[in-house]
Coordinates of C-alpha atoms and ligand atoms in Angstrom, one line a residue:
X20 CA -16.5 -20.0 -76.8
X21 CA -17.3 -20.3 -72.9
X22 CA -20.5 -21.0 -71.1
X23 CA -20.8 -18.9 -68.3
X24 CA -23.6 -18.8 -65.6
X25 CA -24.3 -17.3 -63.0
X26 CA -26.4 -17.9 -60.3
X27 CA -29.4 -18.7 -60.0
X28 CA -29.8 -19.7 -63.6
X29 CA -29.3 -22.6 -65.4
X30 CA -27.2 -23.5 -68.6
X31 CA -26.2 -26.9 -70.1
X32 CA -23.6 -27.7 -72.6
X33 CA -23.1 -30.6 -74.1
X34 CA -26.9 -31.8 -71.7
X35 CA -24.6 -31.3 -68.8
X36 CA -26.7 -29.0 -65.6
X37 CA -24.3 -26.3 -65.1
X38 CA -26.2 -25.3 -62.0
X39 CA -27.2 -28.0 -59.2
X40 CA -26.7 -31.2 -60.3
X41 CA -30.1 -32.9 -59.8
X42 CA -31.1 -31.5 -56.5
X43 CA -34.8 -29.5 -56.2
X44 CA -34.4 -25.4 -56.4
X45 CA -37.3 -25.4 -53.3
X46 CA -35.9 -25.2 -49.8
X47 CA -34.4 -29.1 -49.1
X48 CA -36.1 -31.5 -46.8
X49 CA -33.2 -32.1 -44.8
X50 CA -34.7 -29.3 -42.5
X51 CA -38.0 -31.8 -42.1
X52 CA -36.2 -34.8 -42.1
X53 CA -32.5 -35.9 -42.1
X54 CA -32.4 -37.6 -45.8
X55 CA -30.8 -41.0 -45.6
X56 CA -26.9 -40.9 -46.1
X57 CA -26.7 -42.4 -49.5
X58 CA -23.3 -44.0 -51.0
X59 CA -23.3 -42.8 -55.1
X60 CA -20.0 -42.2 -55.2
X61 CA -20.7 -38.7 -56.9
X62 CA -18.3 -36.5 -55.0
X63 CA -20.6 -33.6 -55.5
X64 CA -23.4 -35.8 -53.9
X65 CA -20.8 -36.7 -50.8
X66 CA -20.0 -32.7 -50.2
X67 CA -23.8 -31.6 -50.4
X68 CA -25.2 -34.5 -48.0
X69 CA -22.4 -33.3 -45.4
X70 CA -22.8 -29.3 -46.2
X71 CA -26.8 -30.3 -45.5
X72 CA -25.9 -32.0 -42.1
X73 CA -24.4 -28.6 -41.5
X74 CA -26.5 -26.1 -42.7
X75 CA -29.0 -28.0 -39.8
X76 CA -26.8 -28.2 -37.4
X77 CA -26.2 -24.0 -38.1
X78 CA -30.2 -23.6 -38.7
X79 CA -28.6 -21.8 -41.9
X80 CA -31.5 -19.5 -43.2
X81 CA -33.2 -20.8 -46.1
X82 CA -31.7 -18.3 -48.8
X83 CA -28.2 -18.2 -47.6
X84 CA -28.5 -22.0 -47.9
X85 CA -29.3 -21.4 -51.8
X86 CA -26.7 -19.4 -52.1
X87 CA -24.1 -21.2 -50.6
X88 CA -24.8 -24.4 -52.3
X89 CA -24.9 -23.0 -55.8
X90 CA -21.6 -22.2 -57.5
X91 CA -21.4 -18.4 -58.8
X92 CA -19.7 -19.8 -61.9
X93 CA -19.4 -22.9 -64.2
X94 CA -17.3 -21.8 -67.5
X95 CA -17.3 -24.6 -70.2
X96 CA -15.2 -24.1 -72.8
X97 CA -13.7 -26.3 -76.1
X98 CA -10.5 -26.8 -76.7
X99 CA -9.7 -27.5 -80.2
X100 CA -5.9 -28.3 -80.9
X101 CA -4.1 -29.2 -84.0
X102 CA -2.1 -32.8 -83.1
X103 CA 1.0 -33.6 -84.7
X104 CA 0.0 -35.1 -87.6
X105 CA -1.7 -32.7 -88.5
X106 CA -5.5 -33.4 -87.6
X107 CA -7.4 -31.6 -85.2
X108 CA -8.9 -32.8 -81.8
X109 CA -11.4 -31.3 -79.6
X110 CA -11.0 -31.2 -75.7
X111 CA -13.5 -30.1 -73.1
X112 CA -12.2 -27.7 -70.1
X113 CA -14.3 -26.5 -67.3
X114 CA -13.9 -24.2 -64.6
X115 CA -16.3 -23.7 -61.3
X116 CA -16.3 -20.9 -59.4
X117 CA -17.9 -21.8 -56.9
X118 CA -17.5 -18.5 -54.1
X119 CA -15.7 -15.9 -54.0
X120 CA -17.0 -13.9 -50.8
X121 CA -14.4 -13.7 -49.0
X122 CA -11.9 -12.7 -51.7
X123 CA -10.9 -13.5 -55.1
X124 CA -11.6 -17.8 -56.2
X125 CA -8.3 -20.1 -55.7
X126 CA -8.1 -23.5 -57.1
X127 CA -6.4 -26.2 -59.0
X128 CA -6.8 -27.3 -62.1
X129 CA -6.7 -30.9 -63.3
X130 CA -5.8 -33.0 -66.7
X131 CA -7.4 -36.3 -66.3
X132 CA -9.6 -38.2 -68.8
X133 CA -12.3 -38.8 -66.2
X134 CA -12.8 -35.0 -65.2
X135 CA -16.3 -34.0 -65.3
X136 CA -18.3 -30.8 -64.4
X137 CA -19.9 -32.8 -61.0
X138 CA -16.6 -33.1 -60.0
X139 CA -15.1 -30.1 -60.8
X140 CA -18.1 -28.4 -58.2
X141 CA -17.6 -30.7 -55.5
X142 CA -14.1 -29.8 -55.9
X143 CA -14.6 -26.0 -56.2
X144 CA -16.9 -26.1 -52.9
X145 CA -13.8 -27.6 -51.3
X146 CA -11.7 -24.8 -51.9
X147 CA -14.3 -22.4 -50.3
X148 CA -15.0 -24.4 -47.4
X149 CA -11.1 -25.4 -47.0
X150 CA -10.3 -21.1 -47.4
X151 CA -12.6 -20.4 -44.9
X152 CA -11.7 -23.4 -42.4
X153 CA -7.8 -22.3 -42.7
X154 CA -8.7 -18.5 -42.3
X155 CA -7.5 -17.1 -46.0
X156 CA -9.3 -14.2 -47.8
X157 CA -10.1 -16.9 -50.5
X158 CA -13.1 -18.0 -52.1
X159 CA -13.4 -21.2 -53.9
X160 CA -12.6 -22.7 -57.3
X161 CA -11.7 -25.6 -59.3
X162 CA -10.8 -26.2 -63.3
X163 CA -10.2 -29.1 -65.4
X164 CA -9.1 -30.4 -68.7
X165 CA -10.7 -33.4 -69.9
X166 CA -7.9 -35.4 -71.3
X167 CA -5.4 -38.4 -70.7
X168 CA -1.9 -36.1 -70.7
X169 CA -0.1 -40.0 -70.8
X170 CA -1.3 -40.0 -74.4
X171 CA -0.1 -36.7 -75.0
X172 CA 3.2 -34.6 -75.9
X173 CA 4.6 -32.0 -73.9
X174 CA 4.1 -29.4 -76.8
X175 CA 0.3 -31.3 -77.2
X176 CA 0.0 -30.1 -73.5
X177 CA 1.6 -27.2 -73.8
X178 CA -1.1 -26.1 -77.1
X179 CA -4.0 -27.2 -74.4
X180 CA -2.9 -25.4 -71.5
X181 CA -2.4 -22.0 -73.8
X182 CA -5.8 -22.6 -75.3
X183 CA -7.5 -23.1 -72.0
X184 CA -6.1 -20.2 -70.4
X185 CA -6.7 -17.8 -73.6
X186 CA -10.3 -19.2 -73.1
X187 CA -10.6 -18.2 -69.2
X188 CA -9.2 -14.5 -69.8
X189 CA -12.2 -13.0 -68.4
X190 CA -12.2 -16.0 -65.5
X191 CA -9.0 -15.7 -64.3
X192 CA -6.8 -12.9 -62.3
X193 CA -4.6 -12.1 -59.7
X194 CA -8.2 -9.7 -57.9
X195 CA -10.6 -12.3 -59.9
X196 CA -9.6 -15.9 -59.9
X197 CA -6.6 -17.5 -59.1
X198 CA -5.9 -21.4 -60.7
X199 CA -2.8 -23.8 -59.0
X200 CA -1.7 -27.2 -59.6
X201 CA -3.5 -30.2 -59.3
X202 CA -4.0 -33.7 -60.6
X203 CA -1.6 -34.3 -63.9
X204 CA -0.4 -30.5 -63.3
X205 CA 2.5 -29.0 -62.2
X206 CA 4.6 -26.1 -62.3
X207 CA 5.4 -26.1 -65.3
X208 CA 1.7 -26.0 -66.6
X209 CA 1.3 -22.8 -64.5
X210 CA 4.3 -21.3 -66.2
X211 CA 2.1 -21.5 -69.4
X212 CA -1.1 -19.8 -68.0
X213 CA 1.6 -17.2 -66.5
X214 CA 2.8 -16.6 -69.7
X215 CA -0.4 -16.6 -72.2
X216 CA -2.6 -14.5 -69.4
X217 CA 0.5 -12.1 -68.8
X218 CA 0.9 -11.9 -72.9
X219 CA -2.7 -10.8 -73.1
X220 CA -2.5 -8.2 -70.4
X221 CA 0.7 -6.9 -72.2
X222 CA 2.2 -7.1 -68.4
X223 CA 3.7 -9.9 -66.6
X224 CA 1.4 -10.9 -63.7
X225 CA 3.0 -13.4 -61.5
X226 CA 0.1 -13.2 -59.1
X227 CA -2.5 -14.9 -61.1
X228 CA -1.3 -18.7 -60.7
X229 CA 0.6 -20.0 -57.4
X230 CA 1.9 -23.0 -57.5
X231 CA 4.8 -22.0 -60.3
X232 CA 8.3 -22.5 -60.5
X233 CA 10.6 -20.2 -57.8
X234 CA 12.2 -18.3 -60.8
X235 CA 8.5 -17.0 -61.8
X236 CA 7.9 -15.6 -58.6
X237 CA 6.8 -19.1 -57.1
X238 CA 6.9 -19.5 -52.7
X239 CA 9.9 -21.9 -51.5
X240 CA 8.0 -24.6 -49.7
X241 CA 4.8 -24.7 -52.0
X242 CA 5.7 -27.7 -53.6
X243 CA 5.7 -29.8 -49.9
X244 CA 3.4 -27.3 -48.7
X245 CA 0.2 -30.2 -48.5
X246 CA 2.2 -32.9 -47.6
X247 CA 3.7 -31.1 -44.7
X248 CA 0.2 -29.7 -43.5
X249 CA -0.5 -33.4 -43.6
X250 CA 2.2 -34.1 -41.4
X251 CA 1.1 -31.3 -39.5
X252 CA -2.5 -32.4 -39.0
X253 CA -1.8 -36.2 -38.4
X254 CA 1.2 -35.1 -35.5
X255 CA -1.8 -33.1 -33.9
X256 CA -4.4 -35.9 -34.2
X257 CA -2.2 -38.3 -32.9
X258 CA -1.4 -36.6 -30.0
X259 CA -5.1 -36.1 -28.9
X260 CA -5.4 -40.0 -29.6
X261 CA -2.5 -41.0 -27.9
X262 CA -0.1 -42.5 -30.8
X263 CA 3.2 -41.9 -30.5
X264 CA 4.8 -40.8 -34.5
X265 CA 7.4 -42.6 -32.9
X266 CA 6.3 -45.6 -32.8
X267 CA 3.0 -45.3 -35.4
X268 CA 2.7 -47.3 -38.5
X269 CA 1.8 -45.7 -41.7
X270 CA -0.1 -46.7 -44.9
X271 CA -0.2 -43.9 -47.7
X272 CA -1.9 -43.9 -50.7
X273 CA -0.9 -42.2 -53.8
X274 CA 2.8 -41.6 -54.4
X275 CA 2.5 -38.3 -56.1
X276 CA 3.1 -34.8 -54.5
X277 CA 0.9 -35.1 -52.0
X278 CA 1.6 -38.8 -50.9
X279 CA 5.2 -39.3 -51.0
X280 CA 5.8 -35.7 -49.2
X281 CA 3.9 -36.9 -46.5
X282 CA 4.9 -40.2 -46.0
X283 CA 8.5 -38.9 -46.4
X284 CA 7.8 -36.1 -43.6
X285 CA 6.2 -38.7 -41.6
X286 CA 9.1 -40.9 -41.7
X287 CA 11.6 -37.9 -40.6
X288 CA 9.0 -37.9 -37.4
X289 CA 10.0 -41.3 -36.4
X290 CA 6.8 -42.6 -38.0
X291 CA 7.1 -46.0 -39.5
X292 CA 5.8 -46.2 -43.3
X293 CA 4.8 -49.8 -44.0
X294 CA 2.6 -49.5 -47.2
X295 CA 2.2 -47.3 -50.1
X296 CA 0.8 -47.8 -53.3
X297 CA 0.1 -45.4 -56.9
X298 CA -1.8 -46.0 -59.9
X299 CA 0.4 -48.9 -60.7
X300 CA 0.5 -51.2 -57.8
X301 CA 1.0 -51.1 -53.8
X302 CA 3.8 -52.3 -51.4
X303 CA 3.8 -53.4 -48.1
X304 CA 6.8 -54.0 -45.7
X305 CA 6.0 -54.4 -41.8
X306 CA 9.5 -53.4 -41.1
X307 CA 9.3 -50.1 -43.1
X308 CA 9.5 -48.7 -46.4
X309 CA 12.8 -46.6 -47.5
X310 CA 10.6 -43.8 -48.6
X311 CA 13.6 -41.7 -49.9
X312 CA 14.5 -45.2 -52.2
X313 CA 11.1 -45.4 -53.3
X314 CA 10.8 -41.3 -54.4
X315 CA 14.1 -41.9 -56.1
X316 CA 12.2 -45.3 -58.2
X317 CA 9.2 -43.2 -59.2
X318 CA 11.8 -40.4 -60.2
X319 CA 13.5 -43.0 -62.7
X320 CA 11.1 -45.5 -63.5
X321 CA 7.6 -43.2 -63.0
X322 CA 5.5 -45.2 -61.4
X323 CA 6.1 -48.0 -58.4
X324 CA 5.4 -50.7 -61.1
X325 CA 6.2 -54.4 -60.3
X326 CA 9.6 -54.7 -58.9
X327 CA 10.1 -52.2 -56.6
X328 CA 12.2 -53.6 -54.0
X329 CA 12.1 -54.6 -50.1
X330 CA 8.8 -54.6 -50.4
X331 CA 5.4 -56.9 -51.2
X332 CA 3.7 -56.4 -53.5
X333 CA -0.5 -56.2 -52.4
X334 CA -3.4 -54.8 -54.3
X335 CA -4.5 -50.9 -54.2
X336 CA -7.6 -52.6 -51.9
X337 CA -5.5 -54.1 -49.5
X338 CA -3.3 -51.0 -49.2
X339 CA -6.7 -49.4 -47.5
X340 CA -7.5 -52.2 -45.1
X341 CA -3.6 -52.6 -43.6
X342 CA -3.3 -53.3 -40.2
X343 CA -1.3 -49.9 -39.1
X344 CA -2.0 -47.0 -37.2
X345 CA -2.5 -44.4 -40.0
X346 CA -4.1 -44.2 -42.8
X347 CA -3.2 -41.1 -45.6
X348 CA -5.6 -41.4 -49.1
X349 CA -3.3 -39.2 -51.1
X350 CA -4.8 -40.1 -54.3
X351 CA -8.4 -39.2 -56.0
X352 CA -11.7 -39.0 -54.5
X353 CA -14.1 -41.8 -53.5
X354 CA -11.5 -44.6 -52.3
X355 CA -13.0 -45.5 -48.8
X356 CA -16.5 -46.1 -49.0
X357 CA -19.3 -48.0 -47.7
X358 CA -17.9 -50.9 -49.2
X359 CA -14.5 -51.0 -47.3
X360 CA -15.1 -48.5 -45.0
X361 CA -16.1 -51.8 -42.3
X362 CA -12.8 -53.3 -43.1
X363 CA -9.9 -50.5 -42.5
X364 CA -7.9 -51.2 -39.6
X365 CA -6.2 -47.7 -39.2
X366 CA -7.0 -45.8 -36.1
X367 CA -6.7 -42.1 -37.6
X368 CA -7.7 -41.3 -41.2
X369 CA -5.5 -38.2 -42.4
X370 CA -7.2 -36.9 -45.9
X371 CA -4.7 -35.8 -48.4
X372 CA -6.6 -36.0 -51.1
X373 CA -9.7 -33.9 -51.6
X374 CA -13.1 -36.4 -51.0
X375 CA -11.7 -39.2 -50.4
X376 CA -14.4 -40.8 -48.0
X377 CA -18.1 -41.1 -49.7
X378 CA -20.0 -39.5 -47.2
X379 CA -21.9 -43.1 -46.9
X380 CA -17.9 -44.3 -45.8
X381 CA -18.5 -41.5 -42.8
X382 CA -20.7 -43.2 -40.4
X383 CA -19.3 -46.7 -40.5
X384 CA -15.6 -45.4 -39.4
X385 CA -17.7 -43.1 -36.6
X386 CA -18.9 -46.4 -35.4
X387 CA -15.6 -48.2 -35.6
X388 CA -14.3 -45.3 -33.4
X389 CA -11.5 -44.0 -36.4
X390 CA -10.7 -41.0 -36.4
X391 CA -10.6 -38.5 -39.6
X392 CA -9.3 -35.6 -40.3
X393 CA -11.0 -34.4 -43.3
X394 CA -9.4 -33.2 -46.5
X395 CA -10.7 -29.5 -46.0
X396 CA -8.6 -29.2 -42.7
X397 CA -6.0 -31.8 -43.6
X398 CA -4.8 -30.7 -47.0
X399 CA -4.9 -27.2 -46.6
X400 CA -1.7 -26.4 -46.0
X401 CA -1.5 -26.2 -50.1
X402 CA -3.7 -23.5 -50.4
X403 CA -2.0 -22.0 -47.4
X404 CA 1.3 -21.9 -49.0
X405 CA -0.5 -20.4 -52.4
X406 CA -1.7 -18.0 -50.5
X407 CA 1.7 -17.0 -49.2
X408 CA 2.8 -16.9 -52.6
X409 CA 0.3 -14.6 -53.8
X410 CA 0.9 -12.0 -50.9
X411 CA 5.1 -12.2 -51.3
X412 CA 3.5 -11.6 -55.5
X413 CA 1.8 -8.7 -54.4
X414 CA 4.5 -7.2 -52.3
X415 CA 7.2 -8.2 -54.8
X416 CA 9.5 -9.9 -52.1
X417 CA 10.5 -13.0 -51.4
X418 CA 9.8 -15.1 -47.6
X419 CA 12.8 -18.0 -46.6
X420 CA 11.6 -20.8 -46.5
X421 CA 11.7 -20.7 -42.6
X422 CA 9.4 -18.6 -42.4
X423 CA 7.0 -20.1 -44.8
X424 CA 7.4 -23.3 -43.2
X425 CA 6.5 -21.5 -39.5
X426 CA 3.6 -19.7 -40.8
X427 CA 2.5 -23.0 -42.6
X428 CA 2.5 -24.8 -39.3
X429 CA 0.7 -21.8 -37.4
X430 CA -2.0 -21.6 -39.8
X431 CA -2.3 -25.7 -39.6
X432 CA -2.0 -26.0 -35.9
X433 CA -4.7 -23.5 -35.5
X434 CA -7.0 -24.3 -37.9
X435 CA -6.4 -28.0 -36.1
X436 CA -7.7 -26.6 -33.0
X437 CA -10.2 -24.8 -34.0
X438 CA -11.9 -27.8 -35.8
X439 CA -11.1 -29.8 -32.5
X440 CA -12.6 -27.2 -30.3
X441 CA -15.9 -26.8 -32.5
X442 CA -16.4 -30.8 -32.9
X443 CA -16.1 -30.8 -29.1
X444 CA -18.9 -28.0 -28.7
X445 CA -21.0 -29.3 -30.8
X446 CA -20.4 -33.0 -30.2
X447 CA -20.0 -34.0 -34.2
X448 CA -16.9 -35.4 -35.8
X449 CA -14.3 -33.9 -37.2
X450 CA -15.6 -33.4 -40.9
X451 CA -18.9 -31.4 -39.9
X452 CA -17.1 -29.8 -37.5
X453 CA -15.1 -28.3 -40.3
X454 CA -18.0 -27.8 -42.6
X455 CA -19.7 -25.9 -39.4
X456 CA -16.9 -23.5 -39.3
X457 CA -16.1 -23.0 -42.7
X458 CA -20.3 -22.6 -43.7
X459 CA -20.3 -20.1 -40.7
X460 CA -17.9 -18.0 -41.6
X461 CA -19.2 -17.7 -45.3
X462 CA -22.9 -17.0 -44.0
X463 CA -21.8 -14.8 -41.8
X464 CA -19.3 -12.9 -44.2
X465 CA -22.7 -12.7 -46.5
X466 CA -25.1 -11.7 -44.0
X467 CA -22.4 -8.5 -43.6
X468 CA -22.0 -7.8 -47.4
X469 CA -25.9 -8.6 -48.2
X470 CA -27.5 -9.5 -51.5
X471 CA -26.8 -7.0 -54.3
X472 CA -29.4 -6.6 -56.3
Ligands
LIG8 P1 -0.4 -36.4 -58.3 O1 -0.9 -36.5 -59.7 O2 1.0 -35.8 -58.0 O3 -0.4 -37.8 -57.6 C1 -1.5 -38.6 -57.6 C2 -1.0 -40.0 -57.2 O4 -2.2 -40.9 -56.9 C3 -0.2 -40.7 -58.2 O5 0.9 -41.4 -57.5 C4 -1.1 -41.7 -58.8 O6 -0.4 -42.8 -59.4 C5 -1.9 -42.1 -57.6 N1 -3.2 -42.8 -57.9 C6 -4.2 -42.4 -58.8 N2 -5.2 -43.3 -58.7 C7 -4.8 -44.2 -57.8 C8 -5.4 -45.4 -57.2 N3 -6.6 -45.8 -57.7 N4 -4.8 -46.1 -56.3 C9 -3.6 -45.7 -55.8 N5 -2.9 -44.6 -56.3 C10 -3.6 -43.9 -57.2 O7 -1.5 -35.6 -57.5 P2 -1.4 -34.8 -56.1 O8 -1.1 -33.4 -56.4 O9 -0.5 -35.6 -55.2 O10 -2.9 -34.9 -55.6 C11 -3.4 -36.0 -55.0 C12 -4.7 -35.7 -54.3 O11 -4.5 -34.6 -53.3 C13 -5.8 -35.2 -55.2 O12 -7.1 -35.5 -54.6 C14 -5.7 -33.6 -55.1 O13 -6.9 -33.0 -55.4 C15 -5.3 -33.5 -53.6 N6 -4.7 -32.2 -53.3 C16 -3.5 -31.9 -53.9 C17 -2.9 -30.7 -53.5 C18 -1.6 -30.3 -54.1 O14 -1.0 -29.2 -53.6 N7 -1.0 -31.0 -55.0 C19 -3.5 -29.9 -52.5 C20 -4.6 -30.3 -51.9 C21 -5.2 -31.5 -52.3

């Protein structure tokens, strides 16, 4: 049933690459010639045009380069389920592994009827760069379904999530590979690959999803775990820019975990939330937004929908371009680009969500001065808290939430400096200074192990 590949060849299912998108296997001519940044809003396109700016800056040796830009794995598999009434329906689930050097592959995986191997790479390379930037024995991964779960039951859900899971057996593992939540998944999901991969080892192996519910072995604090490293990263970028949470103003977008955690943890800082928006509409309110009455809306009416209160209502553009201090994209990939980018008005960009800039958006909010902190420093604090989770697995004991939350803010406060130090020594932004340190430490951890083979 699955497609696997490993590198360097290349497979295609369904006349999709598996193995490099479009880009030439000979050496790339970024090292003649910088290759004009280019807005396609391809997310894999945006992380390979800054992992090239990188690799330059590093001098990366020609082979590592290959090796680092090519994912180890792409598994597509089908996903035939039996619907209610009886007929059968076909779904398409991928998963990208696209390093796992520096330990075993961690990753989300997401339902969403837009999902698409590209993305699923860009997304895996993330998780390796964003491992290595935080310092975790990680390598990267992504998965997805390709489905619209608000057309679906629980139990249809459910059936997918089993079937997926039975189909990744010789993917995923608590050594091997190890999937999380993501977009359209939550704890629940996990529970389900918990309980098909442990039925099939005929053991129960909490360690090989993070992410789950406490009772399963899950880490107090994972659920808030990326929206407090948000919190985390904007506190520190504010301070080196001179905004005071106190009095900052806030725009976040996306009101799911990641959005209304840290526009809620922003607000306990003093921090002023005056616009927030979701798939169904955005608010604005220069006096502030009652984040906890707006959590408690979504909670009973599931979206913000027209009609939420105290607030105006504005479009999902004009959410982006609001005249505050802070901007938080909490919600899918390729919102600011090089068609808005001119017109935000936020001094600091804090990425919650993974790609949210188009690497064409990058230059234009350089030259307006805005500051970013990108998505593989900013949202880390998710992956952090996984990782937590799978060590207290492995040692079959249990952290307080204290301490998570202090280790959490260690690792994030570090990792913050780190970035800050390296984009100072090497005079590049935030984002590449990230993708320096995260490509170094990968290349170096390789040059170490060498090539088997
Ligand atoms: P979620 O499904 O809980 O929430 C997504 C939110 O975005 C929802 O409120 C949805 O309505 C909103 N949204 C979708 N399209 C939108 C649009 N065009 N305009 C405005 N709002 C829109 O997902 P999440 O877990 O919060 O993830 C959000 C982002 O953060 C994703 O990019 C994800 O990859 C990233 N991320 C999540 C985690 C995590 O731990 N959950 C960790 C790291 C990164």
């Amino acid at each position: 049933m699955a497609t696997v590949t490993d590198t360097p060849s290349k497979t295609s299912t369904n006349g999709q690459h598996t193995n490099g998108a479009d880009r030439p296997n000979s050496i790339p001519s970024v090292y003649k010639e910088p290759a004009p940044i280019v807005d396609r809003d391809n997310p894999l396109e945006s992380m390979m045009q800054r992992f090239d700016r990188a690799a330059e800056i590093l001098k990366l040796e020609p082979g590592i380069y290959q090796y680092l830009k090519t994912p180890v794995k792409s598994v597509i598999v089908s996903i035939p389920i039996q619907m209610d009434d009886g007929s059968v329906q076909v779904f398409e689930g991928y998963r990208v592994i696209h390093n796992d050097i520096l330990g075993p592959s961690k990753g989300g995986i997401r339902y969403a009827p837009d999902v698409n191997l590209d993305e699923v790479k860009a997304l895996a390379a993330w998780m390796t760069w964003k491992c290595a930037v935080v310092d975790i024995p990680f390598g990267g991964a992504k998965g997805g379904v390709c489905c619209d779960p608000r057309t679906l039951t629980m139990a249809q859900i459910e059936k997918i999530t089993r079937r997926y899971t039975a189909n990744m057996l010789d993917v995923f593992g608590p050594d091997r590979d190890i999937p999380a939540p993501d977009v359209n998944t939550n704890e629940q999901i996990m529970a389900w690959i918990l309980d098909t991969y442990s039925m099939h080892v005929k053991r129960t192996e909490p360690g090989v999803v993070t992410g789950k519910p406490i009772v399963l072995g899950g880490s107090l604090g994972r659920r808030e775990a990326t929206g407090r490293g948000v919190m985390h990263s904007a506190l520190r970028a504010m301070e080196k820019i001179g905004i005071n949470p106190k009095q900052a103003t806030v725009a976040v977008e996306g009101f799911g975990n990641v959005g209304s955690i840290s526009a809620e943890l922003l607000a306990e800082q003093g921090a002023k939330i005056v616009g927030i928006s979701d798939i169904s509409g955005a608010y604005h309110n220069d006096g502030g937004i009652d984040i906890q009455k707006a959590i408690a809306w979504v909670e009973s009416h599931g979206h913000l929908l027209e009609g939420f209160p105290d607030a105006e209502r504005i479009t999902n553009e004009q959410l982006l371009t609001l005249d505050c201090d802070v901007l938080v994209p909490a919600a899918r990939e390729d919102r600011i680009t090089k068609r808005n980018a001119h017109n935000i008005q936020a001094k600091l960009i804090v990425e919650g969500a993974n790609g949210p800039t188009t690497a064409g958006a990058d230059p234009i909010l350089e030259s307006k001065g805005i500051l970013v902190v990108p998505d593989i420093l900013a949202n880390a604090g998710g992956v952090t808290v996984s990782y937590f989770e799978w060590v207290q697995n492995r040692g079959g004991y249990h952290w307080t939430l204290d301490v998570v939350n202090e280790r959490l803010a260690t690792a994030m406060n570090s990792a913050f400096d780190r970035v800050y130090a390296a984009s100072l020594q090497y005079k590049v932004s935030l984002r590449l200074a990230s993708y320096i340190l995260a490509i170094d430490k990968v290349a170096k951890t390789l040059r170490l192990r060498g090539i088997y083979g």
